[in-house]
Amino acid sequence: MKRLLFLLAVLILSFLITYSGPVRYLELKLIDSRFRVRGEEMPPDEVVVVAIDDETYSHLNMQFPYPRNIYAKLLENLKKAGVRGVGFDIEFDVSDRDPSNDSIFSEAIKNTRNV
């Protein structure tokens, strides 16, 4: 029983150290520094990056996060353009304000079959 409590305490302590603010901050700073040392790498010619930037915000006159139906439309347009694969560097970790947009986006992902 003592051994189990000891292992549980070690597990909890390890979790707290790993995910605590200062350790997480240090980890992120180290990642940033490694990317700075490596320098910018351009993608191969057959890869196109579709970025969402300040100009996008101005053009769409919307605030982030965009409704999921916007991403669905993007997928439809990319499919029409003949794109072979799509990757999102965005966390879709909370539901859209309008639940129907989640369904629209989900259907677009299924229909394109390359996300």
mmCIF file of C-alpha atoms in Angstrom:
data_model
loop_
_atom_site.group_PDB
_atom_site.id
_atom_site.type_symbol
_atom_site.label_atom_id
_atom_site.label_comp_id
_atom_site.label_asym_id
_atom_site.label_seq_id
_atom_site.Cartn_x
_atom_site.Cartn_y
_atom_site.Cartn_z
ATOM 1 C CA MET A 1 0.000 0.000 0.000
ATOM 2 C CA LYS A 2 2.852 2.382 0.861
ATOM 3 C CA ARG A 3 4.475 1.625 -2.449
ATOM 4 C CA LEU A 4 1.254 2.409 -4.314
ATOM 5 C CA LEU A 5 0.906 5.729 -2.467
ATOM 6 C CA PHE A 6 4.542 6.542 -3.213
ATOM 7 C CA LEU A 7 4.070 5.791 -6.923
ATOM 8 C CA LEU A 8 0.903 7.876 -6.987
ATOM 9 C CA ALA A 9 2.721 10.786 -5.321
ATOM 10 C CA VAL A 10 5.583 10.517 -7.839
ATOM 11 C CA LEU A 11 3.089 10.447 -10.699
ATOM 12 C CA ILE A 12 1.251 13.527 -9.418
ATOM 13 C CA LEU A 13 4.513 15.371 -8.774
ATOM 14 C CA SER A 14 5.786 14.503 -12.261
ATOM 15 C CA PHE A 15 2.559 15.768 -13.779
ATOM 16 C CA LEU A 16 2.705 19.025 -11.819
ATOM 17 C CA ILE A 17 6.331 19.656 -12.751
ATOM 18 C CA THR A 18 5.757 18.835 -16.414
ATOM 19 C CA TYR A 19 2.670 20.976 -16.858
ATOM 20 C CA SER A 20 3.369 23.790 -14.415
ATOM 21 C CA GLY A 21 3.640 27.333 -15.695
ATOM 22 C CA PRO A 22 7.409 27.875 -15.333
ATOM 23 C CA VAL A 23 8.403 24.539 -16.875
ATOM 24 C CA ARG A 24 5.926 24.933 -19.728
ATOM 25 C CA TYR A 25 7.157 28.501 -20.333
ATOM 26 C CA LEU A 26 10.767 27.292 -20.450
ATOM 27 C CA GLU A 27 9.858 24.488 -22.853
ATOM 28 C CA LEU A 28 8.117 26.913 -25.225
ATOM 29 C CA LYS A 29 11.073 29.329 -25.106
ATOM 30 C CA LEU A 30 13.467 26.486 -25.972
ATOM 31 C CA ILE A 31 11.305 25.449 -28.914
ATOM 32 C CA ASP A 32 11.252 29.062 -30.144
ATOM 33 C CA SER A 33 15.033 29.312 -29.886
ATOM 34 C CA ARG A 34 15.546 26.073 -31.837
ATOM 35 C CA PHE A 35 13.383 27.419 -34.663
ATOM 36 C CA ARG A 36 15.334 30.698 -34.678
ATOM 37 C CA VAL A 37 18.655 28.828 -34.851
ATOM 38 C CA ARG A 38 17.380 26.576 -37.642
ATOM 39 C CA GLY A 39 16.122 29.527 -39.676
ATOM 40 C CA GLU A 40 13.204 29.712 -42.035
ATOM 41 C CA GLU A 41 12.683 26.770 -44.348
ATOM 42 C CA MET A 42 10.644 27.201 -47.482
ATOM 43 C CA PRO A 43 8.209 24.429 -48.403
ATOM 44 C CA PRO A 44 8.811 22.433 -51.587
ATOM 45 C CA ASP A 45 7.391 23.917 -54.800
ATOM 46 C CA GLU A 46 4.502 21.460 -54.863
ATOM 47 C CA VAL A 47 3.354 22.636 -51.407
ATOM 48 C CA VAL A 48 1.260 25.774 -51.072
ATOM 49 C CA VAL A 49 0.613 27.356 -47.696
ATOM 50 C CA VAL A 50 -2.750 29.055 -47.341
ATOM 51 C CA ALA A 51 -2.239 31.394 -44.406
ATOM 52 C CA ILE A 52 -4.787 33.210 -42.302
ATOM 53 C CA ASP A 53 -3.222 36.559 -41.470
ATOM 54 C CA ASP A 54 -4.135 40.171 -40.678
ATOM 55 C CA GLU A 55 -5.105 40.770 -44.295
ATOM 56 C CA THR A 56 -7.520 37.838 -44.077
ATOM 57 C CA TYR A 57 -9.142 39.335 -40.991
ATOM 58 C CA SER A 58 -9.551 42.675 -42.770
ATOM 59 C CA HIS A 59 -10.878 41.113 -45.972
ATOM 60 C CA LEU A 60 -13.458 38.907 -44.248
ATOM 61 C CA ASN A 61 -14.280 41.562 -41.647
ATOM 62 C CA MET A 62 -14.497 38.831 -38.984
ATOM 63 C CA GLN A 63 -12.763 38.072 -35.738
ATOM 64 C CA PHE A 64 -10.973 34.823 -34.995
ATOM 65 C CA PRO A 65 -12.126 32.121 -34.538
ATOM 66 C CA TYR A 66 -13.882 31.979 -37.870
ATOM 67 C CA PRO A 67 -17.120 30.040 -38.159
ATOM 68 C CA ARG A 68 -16.463 26.476 -39.309
ATOM 69 C CA ASN A 69 -18.533 26.977 -42.446
ATOM 70 C CA ILE A 70 -15.741 29.316 -43.653
ATOM 71 C CA TYR A 71 -13.275 26.420 -43.407
ATOM 72 C CA ALA A 72 -15.802 24.167 -45.157
ATOM 73 C CA LYS A 73 -15.968 26.624 -48.065
ATOM 74 C CA LEU A 74 -12.161 26.732 -48.142
ATOM 75 C CA LEU A 75 -12.053 22.922 -48.407
ATOM 76 C CA GLU A 76 -14.604 22.962 -51.230
ATOM 77 C CA ASN A 77 -12.576 25.552 -53.153
ATOM 78 C CA LEU A 78 -9.329 23.649 -52.609
ATOM 79 C CA LYS A 79 -10.957 20.427 -53.820
ATOM 80 C CA LYS A 80 -12.175 22.206 -56.980
ATOM 81 C CA ALA A 81 -8.609 23.444 -57.504
ATOM 82 C CA GLY A 82 -7.348 19.841 -57.439
ATOM 83 C CA VAL A 83 -5.477 19.932 -54.148
ATOM 84 C CA ARG A 84 -4.211 16.478 -53.154
ATOM 85 C CA GLY A 85 -3.929 17.046 -49.412
ATOM 86 C CA VAL A 86 -4.915 19.583 -46.773
ATOM 87 C CA GLY A 87 -3.619 20.085 -43.267
ATOM 88 C CA PHE A 88 -4.852 22.545 -40.663
ATOM 89 C CA ASP A 89 -2.489 24.035 -38.100
ATOM 90 C CA ILE A 90 -5.432 25.168 -36.004
ATOM 91 C CA GLU A 91 -6.938 23.598 -32.922
ATOM 92 C CA PHE A 92 -10.642 23.023 -33.329
ATOM 93 C CA ASP A 93 -10.983 22.277 -29.628
ATOM 94 C CA VAL A 94 -14.286 24.015 -28.884
ATOM 95 C CA SER A 95 -17.588 23.897 -30.697
ATOM 96 C CA ASP A 96 -18.550 26.601 -33.139
ATOM 97 C CA ARG A 97 -20.954 29.253 -31.862
ATOM 98 C CA ASP A 98 -23.441 27.834 -34.361
ATOM 99 C CA PRO A 99 -23.532 24.027 -33.992
ATOM 100 C CA SER A 100 -24.695 23.602 -37.598
ATOM 101 C CA ASN A 101 -21.312 24.960 -38.739
ATOM 102 C CA ASP A 102 -19.581 22.027 -37.038
ATOM 103 C CA SER A 103 -21.734 19.651 -39.085
ATOM 104 C CA ILE A 104 -21.062 21.586 -42.295
ATOM 105 C CA PHE A 105 -17.309 21.465 -41.658
ATOM 106 C CA SER A 106 -17.429 17.781 -40.762
ATOM 107 C CA GLU A 107 -19.271 16.991 -43.999
ATOM 108 C CA ALA A 108 -16.756 19.014 -46.011
ATOM 109 C CA ILE A 109 -13.912 17.016 -44.454
ATOM 110 C CA LYS A 110 -15.665 13.744 -45.337
ATOM 111 C CA ASN A 111 -16.414 14.897 -48.882
ATOM 112 C CA THR A 112 -12.915 16.086 -49.715
ATOM 113 C CA ARG A 113 -11.280 12.927 -48.306
ATOM 114 C CA ASN A 114 -7.854 14.573 -48.216
ATOM 115 C CA VAL A 115 -7.736 16.379 -44.870
#
